[in-house]
Short mmCIF file of N, CA and C in Angstrom, two decimals:
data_model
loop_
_atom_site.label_atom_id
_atom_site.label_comp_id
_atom_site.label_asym_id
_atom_site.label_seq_id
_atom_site.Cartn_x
_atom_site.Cartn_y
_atom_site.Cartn_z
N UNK X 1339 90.83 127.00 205.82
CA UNK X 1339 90.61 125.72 205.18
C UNK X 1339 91.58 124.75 205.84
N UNK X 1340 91.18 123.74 206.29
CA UNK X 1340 92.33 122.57 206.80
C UNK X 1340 91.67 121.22 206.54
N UNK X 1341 92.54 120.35 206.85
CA UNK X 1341 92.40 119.03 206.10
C UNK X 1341 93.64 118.31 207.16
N UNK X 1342 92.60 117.14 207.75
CA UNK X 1342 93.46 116.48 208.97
C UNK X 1342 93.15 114.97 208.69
N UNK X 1343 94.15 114.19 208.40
CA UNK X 1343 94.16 112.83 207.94
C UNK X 1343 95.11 111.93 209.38
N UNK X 1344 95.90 112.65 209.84
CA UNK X 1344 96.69 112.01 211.05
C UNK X 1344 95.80 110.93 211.83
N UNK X 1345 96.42 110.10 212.38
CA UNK X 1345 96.24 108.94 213.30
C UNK X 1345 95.77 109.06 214.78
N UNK X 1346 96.67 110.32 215.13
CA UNK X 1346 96.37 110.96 216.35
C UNK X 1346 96.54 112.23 216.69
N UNK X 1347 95.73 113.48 217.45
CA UNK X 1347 95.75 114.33 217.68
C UNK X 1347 96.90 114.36 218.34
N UNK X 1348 97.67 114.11 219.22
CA UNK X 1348 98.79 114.62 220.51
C UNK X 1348 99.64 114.08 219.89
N UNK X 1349 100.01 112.52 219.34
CA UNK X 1349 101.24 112.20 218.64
C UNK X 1349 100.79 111.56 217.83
N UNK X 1350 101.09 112.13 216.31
CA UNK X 1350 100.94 111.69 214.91
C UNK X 1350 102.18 110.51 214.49
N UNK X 1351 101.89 109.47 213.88
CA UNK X 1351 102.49 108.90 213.53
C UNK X 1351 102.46 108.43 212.31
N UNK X 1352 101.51 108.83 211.69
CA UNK X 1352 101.31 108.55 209.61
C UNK X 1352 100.16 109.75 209.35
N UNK X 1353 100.06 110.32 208.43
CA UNK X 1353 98.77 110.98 208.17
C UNK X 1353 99.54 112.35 207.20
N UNK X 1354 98.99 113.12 207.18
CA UNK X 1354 98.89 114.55 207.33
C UNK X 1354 97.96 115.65 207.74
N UNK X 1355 98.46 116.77 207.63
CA UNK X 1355 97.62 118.18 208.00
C UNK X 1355 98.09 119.20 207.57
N UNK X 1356 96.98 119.81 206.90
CA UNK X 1356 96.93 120.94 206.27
C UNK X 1356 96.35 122.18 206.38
N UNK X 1357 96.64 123.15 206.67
CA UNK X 1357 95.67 124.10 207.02
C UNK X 1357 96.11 125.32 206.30
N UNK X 1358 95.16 126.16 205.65
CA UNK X 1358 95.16 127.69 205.24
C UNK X 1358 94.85 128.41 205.28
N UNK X 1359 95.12 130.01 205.61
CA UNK X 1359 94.08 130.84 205.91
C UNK X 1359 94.43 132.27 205.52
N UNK X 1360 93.50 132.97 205.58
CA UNK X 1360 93.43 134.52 205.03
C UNK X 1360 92.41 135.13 205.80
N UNK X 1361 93.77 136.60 206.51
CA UNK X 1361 93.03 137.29 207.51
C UNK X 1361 93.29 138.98 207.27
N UNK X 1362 91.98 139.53 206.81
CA UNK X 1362 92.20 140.33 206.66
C UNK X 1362 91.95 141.83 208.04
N UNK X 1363 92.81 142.77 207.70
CA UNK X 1363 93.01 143.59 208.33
C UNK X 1363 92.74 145.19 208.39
N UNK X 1364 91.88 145.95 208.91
CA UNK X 1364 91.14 146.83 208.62
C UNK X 1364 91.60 147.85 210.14
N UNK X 1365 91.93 149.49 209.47
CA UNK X 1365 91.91 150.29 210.65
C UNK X 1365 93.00 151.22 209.95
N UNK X 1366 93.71 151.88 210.51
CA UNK X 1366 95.12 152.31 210.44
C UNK X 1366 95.76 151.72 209.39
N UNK X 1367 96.02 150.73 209.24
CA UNK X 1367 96.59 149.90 207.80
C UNK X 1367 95.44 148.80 207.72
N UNK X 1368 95.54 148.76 206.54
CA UNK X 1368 94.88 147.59 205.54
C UNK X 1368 95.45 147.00 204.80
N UNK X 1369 95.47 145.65 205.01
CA UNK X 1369 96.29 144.68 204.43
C UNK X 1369 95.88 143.08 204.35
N UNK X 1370 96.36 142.40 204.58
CA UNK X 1370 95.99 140.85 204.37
C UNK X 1370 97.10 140.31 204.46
N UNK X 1371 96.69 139.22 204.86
CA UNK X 1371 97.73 138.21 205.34
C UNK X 1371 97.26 136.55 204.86
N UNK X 1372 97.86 135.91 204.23
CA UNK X 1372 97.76 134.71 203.28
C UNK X 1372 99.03 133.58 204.50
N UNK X 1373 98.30 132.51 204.72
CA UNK X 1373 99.42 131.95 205.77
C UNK X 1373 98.85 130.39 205.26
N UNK X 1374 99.88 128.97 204.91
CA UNK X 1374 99.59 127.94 204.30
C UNK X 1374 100.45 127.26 205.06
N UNK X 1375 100.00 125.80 205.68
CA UNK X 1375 101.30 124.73 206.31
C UNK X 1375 101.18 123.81 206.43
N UNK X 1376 101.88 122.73 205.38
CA UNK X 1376 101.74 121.70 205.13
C UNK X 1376 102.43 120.52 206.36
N UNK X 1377 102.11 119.52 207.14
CA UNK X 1377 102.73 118.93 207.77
C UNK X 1377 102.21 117.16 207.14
N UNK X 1378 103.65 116.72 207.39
CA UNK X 1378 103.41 115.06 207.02
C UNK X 1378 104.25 114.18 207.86
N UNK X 1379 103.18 113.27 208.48
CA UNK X 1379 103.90 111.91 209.69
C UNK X 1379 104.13 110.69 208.68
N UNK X 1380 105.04 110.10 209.30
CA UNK X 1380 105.40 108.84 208.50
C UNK X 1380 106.20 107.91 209.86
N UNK X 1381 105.69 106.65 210.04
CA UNK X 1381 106.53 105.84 211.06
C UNK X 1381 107.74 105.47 210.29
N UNK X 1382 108.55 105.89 210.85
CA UNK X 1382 110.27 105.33 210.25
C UNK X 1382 110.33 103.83 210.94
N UNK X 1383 109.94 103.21 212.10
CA UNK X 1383 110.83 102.37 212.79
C UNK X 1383 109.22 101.85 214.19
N UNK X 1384 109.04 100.67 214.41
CA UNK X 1384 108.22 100.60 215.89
C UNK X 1384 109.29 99.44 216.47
N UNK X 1385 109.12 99.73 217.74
CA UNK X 1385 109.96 98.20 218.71
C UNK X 1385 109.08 97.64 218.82
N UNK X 1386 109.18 96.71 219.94
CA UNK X 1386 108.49 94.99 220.31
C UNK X 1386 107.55 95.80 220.74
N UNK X 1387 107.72 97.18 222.25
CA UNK X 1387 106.86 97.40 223.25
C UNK X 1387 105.51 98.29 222.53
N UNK X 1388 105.94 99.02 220.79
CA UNK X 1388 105.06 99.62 219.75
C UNK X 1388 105.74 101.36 219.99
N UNK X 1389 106.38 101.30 220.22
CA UNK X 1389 107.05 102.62 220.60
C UNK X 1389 107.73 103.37 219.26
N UNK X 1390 107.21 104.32 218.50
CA UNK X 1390 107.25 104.55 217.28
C UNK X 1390 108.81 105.72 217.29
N UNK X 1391 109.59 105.76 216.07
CA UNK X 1391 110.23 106.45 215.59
C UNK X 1391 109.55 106.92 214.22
N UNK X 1392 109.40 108.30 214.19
CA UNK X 1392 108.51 109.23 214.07
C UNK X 1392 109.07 110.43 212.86
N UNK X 1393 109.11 110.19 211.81
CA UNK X 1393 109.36 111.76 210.73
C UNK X 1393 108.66 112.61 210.46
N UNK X 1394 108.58 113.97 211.17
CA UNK X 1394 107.85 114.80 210.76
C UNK X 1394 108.45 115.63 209.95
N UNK X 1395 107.60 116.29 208.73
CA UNK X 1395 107.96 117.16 207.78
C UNK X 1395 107.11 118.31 207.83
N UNK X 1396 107.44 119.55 207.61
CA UNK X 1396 106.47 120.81 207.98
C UNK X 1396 106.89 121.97 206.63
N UNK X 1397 106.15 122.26 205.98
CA UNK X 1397 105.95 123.47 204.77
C UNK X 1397 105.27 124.61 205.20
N UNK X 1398 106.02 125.61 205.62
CA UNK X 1398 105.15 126.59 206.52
C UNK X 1398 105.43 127.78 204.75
N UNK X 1399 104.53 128.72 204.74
CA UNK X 1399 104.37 129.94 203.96
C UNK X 1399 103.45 131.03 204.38
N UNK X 1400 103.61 132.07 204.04
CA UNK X 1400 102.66 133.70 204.08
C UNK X 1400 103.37 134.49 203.59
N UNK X 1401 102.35 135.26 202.86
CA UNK X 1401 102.94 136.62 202.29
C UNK X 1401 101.49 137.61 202.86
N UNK X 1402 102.40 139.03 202.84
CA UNK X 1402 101.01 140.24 203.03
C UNK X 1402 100.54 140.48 201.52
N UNK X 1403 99.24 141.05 201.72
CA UNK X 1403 98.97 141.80 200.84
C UNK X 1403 98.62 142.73 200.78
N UNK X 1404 99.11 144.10 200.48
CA UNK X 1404 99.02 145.18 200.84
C UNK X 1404 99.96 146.27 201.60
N UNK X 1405 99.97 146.64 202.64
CA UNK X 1405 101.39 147.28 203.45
C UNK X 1405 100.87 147.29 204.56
N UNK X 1406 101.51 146.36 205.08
CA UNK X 1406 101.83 145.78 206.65
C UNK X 1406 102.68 146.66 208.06
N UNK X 1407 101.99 147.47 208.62
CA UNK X 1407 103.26 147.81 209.25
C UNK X 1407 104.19 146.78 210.03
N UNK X 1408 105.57 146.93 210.46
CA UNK X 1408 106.94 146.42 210.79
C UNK X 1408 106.53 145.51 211.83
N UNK X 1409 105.71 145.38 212.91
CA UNK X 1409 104.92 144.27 213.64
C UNK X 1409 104.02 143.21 213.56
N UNK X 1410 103.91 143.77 212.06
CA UNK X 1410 102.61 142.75 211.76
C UNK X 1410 103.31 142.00 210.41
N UNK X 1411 104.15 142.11 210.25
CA UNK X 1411 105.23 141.29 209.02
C UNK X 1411 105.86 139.79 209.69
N UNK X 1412 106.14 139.35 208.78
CA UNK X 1412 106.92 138.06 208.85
C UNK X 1412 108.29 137.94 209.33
N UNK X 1413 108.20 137.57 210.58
CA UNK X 1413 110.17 137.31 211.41
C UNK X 1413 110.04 136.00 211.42
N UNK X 1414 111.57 135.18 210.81
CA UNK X 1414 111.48 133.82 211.28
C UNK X 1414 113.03 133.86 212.66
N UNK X 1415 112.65 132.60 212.71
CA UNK X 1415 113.89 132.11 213.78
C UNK X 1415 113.12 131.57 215.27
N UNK X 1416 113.65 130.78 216.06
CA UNK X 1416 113.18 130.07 217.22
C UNK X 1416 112.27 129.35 217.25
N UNK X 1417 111.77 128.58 217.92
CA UNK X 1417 111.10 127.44 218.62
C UNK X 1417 109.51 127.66 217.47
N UNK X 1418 109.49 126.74 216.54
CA UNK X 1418 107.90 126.89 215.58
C UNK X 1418 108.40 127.12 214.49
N UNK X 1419 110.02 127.88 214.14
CA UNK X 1419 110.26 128.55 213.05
C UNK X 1419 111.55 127.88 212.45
N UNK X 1420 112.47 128.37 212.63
CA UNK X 1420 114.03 127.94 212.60
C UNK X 1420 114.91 128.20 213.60
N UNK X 1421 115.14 127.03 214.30
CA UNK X 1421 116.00 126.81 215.56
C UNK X 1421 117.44 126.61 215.20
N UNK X 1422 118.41 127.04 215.77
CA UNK X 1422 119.63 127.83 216.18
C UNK X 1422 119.78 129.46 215.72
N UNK X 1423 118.29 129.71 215.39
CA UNK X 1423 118.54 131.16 215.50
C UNK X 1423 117.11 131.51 216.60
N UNK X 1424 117.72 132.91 216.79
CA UNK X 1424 116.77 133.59 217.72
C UNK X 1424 115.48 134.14 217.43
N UNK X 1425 114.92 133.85 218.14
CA UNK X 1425 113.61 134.12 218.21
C UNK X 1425 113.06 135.88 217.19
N UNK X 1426 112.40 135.56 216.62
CA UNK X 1426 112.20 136.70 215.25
C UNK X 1426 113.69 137.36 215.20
N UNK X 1427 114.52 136.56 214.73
CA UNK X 1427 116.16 136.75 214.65
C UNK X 1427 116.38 137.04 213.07
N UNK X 1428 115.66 136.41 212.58
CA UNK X 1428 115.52 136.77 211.31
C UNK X 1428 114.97 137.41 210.35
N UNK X 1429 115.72 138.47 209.86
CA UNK X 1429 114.40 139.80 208.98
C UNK X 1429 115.31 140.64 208.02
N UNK X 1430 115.05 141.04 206.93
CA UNK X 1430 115.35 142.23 206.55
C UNK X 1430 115.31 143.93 207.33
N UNK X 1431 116.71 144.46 207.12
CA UNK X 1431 117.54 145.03 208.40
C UNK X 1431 117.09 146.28 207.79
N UNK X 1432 116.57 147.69 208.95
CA UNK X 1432 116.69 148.97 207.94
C UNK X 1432 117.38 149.95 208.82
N UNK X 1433 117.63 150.78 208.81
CA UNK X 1433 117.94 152.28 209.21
C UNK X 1433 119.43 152.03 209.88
N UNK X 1434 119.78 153.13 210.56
CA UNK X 1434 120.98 153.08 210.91
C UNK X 1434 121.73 152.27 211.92
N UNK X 1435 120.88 151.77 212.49
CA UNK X 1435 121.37 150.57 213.63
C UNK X 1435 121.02 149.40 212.79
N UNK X 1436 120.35 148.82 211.96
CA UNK X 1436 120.10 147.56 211.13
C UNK X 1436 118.87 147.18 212.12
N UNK X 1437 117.79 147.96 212.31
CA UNK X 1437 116.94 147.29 213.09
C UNK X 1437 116.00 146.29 212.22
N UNK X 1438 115.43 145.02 213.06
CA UNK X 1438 114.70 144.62 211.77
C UNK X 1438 113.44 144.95 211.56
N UNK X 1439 113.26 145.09 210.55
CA UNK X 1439 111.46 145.60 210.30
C UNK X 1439 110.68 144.74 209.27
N UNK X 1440 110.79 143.52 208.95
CA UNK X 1440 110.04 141.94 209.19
C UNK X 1440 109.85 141.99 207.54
N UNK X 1441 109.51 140.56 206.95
CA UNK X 1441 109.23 140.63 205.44
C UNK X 1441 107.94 140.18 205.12
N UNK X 1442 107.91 140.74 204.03
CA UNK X 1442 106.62 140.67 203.07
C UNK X 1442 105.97 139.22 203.20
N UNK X 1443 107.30 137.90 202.83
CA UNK X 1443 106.89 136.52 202.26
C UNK X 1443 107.57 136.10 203.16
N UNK X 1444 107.55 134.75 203.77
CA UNK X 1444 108.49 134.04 204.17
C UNK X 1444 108.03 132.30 203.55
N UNK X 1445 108.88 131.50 203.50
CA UNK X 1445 108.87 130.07 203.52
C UNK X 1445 109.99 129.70 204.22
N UNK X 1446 109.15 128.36 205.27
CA UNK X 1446 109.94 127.64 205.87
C UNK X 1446 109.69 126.40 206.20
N UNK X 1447 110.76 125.40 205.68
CA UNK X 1447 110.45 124.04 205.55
C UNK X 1447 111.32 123.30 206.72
N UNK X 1448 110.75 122.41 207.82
CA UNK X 1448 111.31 121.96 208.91
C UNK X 1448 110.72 119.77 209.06
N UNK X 1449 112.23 119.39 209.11
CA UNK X 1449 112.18 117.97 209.04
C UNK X 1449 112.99 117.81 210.45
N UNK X 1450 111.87 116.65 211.13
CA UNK X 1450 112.86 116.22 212.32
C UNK X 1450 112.11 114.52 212.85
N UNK X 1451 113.14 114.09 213.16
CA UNK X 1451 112.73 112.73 213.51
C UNK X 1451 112.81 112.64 215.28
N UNK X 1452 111.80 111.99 215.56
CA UNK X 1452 112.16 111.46 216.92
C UNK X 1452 112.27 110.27 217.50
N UNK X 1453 112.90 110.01 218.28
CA UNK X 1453 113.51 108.48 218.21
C UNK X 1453 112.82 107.95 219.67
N UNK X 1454 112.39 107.44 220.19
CA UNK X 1454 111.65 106.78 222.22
C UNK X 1454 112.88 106.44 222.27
N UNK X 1455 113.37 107.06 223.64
CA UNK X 1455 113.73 106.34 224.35
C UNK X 1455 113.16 105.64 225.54
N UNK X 1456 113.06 104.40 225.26
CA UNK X 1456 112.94 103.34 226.37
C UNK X 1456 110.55 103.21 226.12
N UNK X 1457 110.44 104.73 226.25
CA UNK X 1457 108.98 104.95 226.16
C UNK X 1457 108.82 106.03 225.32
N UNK X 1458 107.54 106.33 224.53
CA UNK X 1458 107.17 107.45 224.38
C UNK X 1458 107.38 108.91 225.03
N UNK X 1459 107.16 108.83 226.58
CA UNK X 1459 107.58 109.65 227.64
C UNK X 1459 108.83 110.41 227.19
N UNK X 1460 110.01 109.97 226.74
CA UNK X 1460 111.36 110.48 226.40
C UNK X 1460 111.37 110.38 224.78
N UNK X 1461 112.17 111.53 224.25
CA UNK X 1461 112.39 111.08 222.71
C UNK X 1461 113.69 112.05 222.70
N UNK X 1462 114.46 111.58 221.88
CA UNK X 1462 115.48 111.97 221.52
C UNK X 1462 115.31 112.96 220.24
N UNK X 1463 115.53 114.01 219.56
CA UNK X 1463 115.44 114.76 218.24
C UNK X 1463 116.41 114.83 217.93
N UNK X 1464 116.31 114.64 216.20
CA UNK X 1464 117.15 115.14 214.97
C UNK X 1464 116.78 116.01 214.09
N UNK X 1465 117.27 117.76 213.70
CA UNK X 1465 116.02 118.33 213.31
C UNK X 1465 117.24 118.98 211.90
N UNK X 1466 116.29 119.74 210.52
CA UNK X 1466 117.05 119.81 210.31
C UNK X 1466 116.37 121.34 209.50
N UNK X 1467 116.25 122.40 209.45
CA UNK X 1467 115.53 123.53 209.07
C UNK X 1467 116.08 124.72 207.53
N UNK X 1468 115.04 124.79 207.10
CA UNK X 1468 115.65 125.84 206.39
C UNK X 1468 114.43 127.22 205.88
N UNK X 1469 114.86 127.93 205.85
CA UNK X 1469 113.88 129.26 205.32
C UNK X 1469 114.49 129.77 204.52
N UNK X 1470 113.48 130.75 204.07
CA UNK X 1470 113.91 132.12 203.02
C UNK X 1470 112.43 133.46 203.35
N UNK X 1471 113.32 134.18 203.43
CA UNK X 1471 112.66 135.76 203.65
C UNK X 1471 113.23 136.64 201.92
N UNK X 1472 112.36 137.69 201.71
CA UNK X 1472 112.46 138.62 201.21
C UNK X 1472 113.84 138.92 200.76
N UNK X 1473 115.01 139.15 201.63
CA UNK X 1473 116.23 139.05 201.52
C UNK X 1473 117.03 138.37 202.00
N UNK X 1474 118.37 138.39 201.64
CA UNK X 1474 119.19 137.81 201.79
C UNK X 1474 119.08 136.01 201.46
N UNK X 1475 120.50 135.13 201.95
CA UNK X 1475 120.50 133.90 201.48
C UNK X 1475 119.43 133.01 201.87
N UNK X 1476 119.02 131.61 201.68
CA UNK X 1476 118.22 130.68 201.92
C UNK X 1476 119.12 130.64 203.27
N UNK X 1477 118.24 130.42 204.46
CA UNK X 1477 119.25 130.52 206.05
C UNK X 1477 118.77 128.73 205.92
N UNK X 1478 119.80 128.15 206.95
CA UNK X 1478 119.71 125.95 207.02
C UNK X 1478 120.05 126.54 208.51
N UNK X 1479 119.74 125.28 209.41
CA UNK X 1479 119.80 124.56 210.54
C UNK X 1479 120.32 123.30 210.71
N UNK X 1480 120.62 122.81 211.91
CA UNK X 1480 120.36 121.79 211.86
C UNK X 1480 120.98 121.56 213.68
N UNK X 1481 120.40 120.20 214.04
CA UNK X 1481 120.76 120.40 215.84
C UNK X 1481 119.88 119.11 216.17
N UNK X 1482 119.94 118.89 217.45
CA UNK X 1482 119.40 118.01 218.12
C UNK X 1482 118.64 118.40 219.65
N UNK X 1483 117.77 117.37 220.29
CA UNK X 1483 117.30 117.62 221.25
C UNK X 1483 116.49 116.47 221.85
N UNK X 1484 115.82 117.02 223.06
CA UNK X 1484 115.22 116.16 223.99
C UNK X 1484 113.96 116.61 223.76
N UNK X 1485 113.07 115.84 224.14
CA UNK X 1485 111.50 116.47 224.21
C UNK X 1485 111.06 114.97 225.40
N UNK X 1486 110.62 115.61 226.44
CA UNK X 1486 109.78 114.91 227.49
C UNK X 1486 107.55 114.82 227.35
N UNK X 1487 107.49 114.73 227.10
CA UNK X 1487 105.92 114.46 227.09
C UNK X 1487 105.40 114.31 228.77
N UNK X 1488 104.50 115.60 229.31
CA UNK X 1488 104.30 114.79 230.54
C UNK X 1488 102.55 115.16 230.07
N UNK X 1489 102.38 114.11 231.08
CA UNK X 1489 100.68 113.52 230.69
C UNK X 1489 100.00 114.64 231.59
N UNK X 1490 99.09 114.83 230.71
CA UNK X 1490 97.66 116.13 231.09
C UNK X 1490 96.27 115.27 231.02
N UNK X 1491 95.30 115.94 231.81
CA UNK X 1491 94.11 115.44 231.63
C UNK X 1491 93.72 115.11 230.15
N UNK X 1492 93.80 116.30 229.29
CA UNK X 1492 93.38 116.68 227.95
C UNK X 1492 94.65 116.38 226.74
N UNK X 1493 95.50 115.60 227.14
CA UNK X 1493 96.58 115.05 226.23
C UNK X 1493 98.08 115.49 226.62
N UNK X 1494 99.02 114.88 226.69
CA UNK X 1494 100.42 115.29 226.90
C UNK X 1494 100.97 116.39 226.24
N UNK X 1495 101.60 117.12 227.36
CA UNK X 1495 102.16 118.61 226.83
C UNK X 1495 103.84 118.20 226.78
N UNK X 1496 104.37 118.66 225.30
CA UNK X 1496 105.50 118.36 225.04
C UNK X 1496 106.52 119.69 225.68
N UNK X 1497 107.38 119.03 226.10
CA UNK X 1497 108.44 120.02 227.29
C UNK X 1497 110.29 119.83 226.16
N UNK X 1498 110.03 120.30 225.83
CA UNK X 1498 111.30 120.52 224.55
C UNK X 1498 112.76 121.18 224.92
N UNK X 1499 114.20 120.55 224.77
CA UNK X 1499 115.59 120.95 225.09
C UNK X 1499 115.93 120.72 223.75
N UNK X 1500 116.53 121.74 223.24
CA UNK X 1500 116.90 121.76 221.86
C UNK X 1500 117.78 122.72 221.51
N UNK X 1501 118.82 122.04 220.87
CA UNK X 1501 120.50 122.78 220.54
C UNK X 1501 120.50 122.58 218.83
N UNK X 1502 120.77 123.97 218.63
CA UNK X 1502 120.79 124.03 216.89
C UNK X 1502 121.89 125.10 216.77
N UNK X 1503 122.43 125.06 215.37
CA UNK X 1503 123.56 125.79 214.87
C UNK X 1503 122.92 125.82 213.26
N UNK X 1504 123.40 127.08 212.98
CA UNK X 1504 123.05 128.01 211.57
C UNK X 1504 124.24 126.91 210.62
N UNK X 1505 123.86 126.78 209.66
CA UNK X 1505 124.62 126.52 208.51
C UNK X 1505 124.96 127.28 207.30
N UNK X 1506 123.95 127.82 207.21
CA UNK X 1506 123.88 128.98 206.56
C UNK X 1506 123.48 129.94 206.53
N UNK X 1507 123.46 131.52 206.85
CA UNK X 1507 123.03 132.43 207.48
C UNK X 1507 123.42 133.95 206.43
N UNK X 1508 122.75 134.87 207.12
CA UNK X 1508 123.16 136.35 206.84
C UNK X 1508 124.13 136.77 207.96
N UNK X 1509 124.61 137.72 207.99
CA UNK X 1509 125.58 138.25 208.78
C UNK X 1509 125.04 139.03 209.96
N UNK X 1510 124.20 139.58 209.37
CA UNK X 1510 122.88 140.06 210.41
C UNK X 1510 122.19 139.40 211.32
N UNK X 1511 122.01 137.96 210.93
CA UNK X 1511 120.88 137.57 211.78
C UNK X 1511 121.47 137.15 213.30
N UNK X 1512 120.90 136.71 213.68
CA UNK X 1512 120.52 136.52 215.39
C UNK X 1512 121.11 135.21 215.47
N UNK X 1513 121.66 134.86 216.22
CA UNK X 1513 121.87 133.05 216.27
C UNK X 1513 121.01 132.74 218.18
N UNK X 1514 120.24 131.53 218.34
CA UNK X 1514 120.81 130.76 219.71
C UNK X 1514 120.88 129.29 219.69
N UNK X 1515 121.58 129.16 219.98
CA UNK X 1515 122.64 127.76 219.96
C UNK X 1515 121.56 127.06 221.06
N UNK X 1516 120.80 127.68 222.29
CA UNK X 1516 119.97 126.72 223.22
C UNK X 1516 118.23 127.04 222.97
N UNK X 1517 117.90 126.48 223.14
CA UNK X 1517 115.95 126.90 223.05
C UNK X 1517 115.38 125.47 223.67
N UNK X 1518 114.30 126.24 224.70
CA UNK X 1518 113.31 125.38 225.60
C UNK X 1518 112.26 126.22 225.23
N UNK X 1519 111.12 124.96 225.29
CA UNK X 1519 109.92 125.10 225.02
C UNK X 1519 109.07 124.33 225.78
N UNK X 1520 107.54 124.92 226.14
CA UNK X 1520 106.70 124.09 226.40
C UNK X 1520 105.62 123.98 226.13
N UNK X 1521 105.01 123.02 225.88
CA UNK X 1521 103.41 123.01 225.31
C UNK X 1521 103.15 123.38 223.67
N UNK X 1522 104.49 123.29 223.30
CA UNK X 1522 104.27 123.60 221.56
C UNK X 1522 105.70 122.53 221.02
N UNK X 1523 105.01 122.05 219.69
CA UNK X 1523 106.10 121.24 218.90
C UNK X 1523 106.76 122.05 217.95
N UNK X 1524 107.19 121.89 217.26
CA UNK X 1524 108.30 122.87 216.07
C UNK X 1524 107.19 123.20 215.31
#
């Protein structure tokens, strides 16, 4: 189910989008998977040349239903998820090394503004993240970055430099302080 009110496909600047879905899973395990994510644009700011400063807000959720094996569960952390930690950095820990073997539910709510510099082409980020898994504390973010836009036939692919630090964390989890990306937004 989704629901798309935004202004523009490649860069949103007022609107929202919503999308939900349920996928179920048949074989070896049987289970289900429930996944919901709310996103909302709002123009903070335009200059003379129309060059927008930009708030995006993002409500990500899923839970299984049923028993999931350890790959097919919920890891948060990195680039889509929560940045200054590592990439599926975040999970409930088991056996004797603390390996992680992923959770049931996760929610994760991610706010970041982007500012033009000079053009659309360049933007500056302010981001600021937080989740919760199955265990342990509510994990926060927060960091800054660059994002370049270079132009494609079929719409500009965003090229992302982005520095984040944990605020609040488990002792367990994963941290990275640097993350590049391309062709995907948070």
């Amino acid at each position: 189910i989704a629901r798309n009110t935004t202004d523009s496909r490649y860069r949103p600047s007022r609107g929202y989008h919503f999308d939900m879905g349920y996928e179920q899973v048949l074989g070896d395990h049987t289970f289900g998977v429930i996944t919901a994510t709310q996103r909302w644009y709002k123009t903070l700011h335009e200059d003379l040349a129309e060059n927008k400063t930009v708030l995006e807000l993002k409500l990500h959720g899923g839970t299984i239903v049923g028993s999931a094996p350890v790959f097919e569960r919920f890891y948060v952390g990195g680039i889509g998820s929560m940045r200054g930690f590592d990439y599926r950095g975040v999970s409930p820990r088991s056996g004797s090394e603390d390996d992680p073997i992923g959770s049931r539910w996760l929610v994760v709510a991610n706010s970041e503004i982007a500012v033009p510099l000079g053009s659309e082409t360049f933007s500056w980020l302010f981001f600021a993240d937080a989740g919760m898994i199955q265990t342990g504390p509510v994990r926060t973010s927060v960091g800054t970055g660059l994002q370049i836009m270079i132009p494609q036939w079929f719409g500009p692919v965003p090229m992302r430099f982005e520095l984040g630090t944990p605020l609040t964390r488990d002792r367990q989890d994963e941290r990275r302080v640097f993350s590049f990306s391309m062709g995907a937004l948070f």
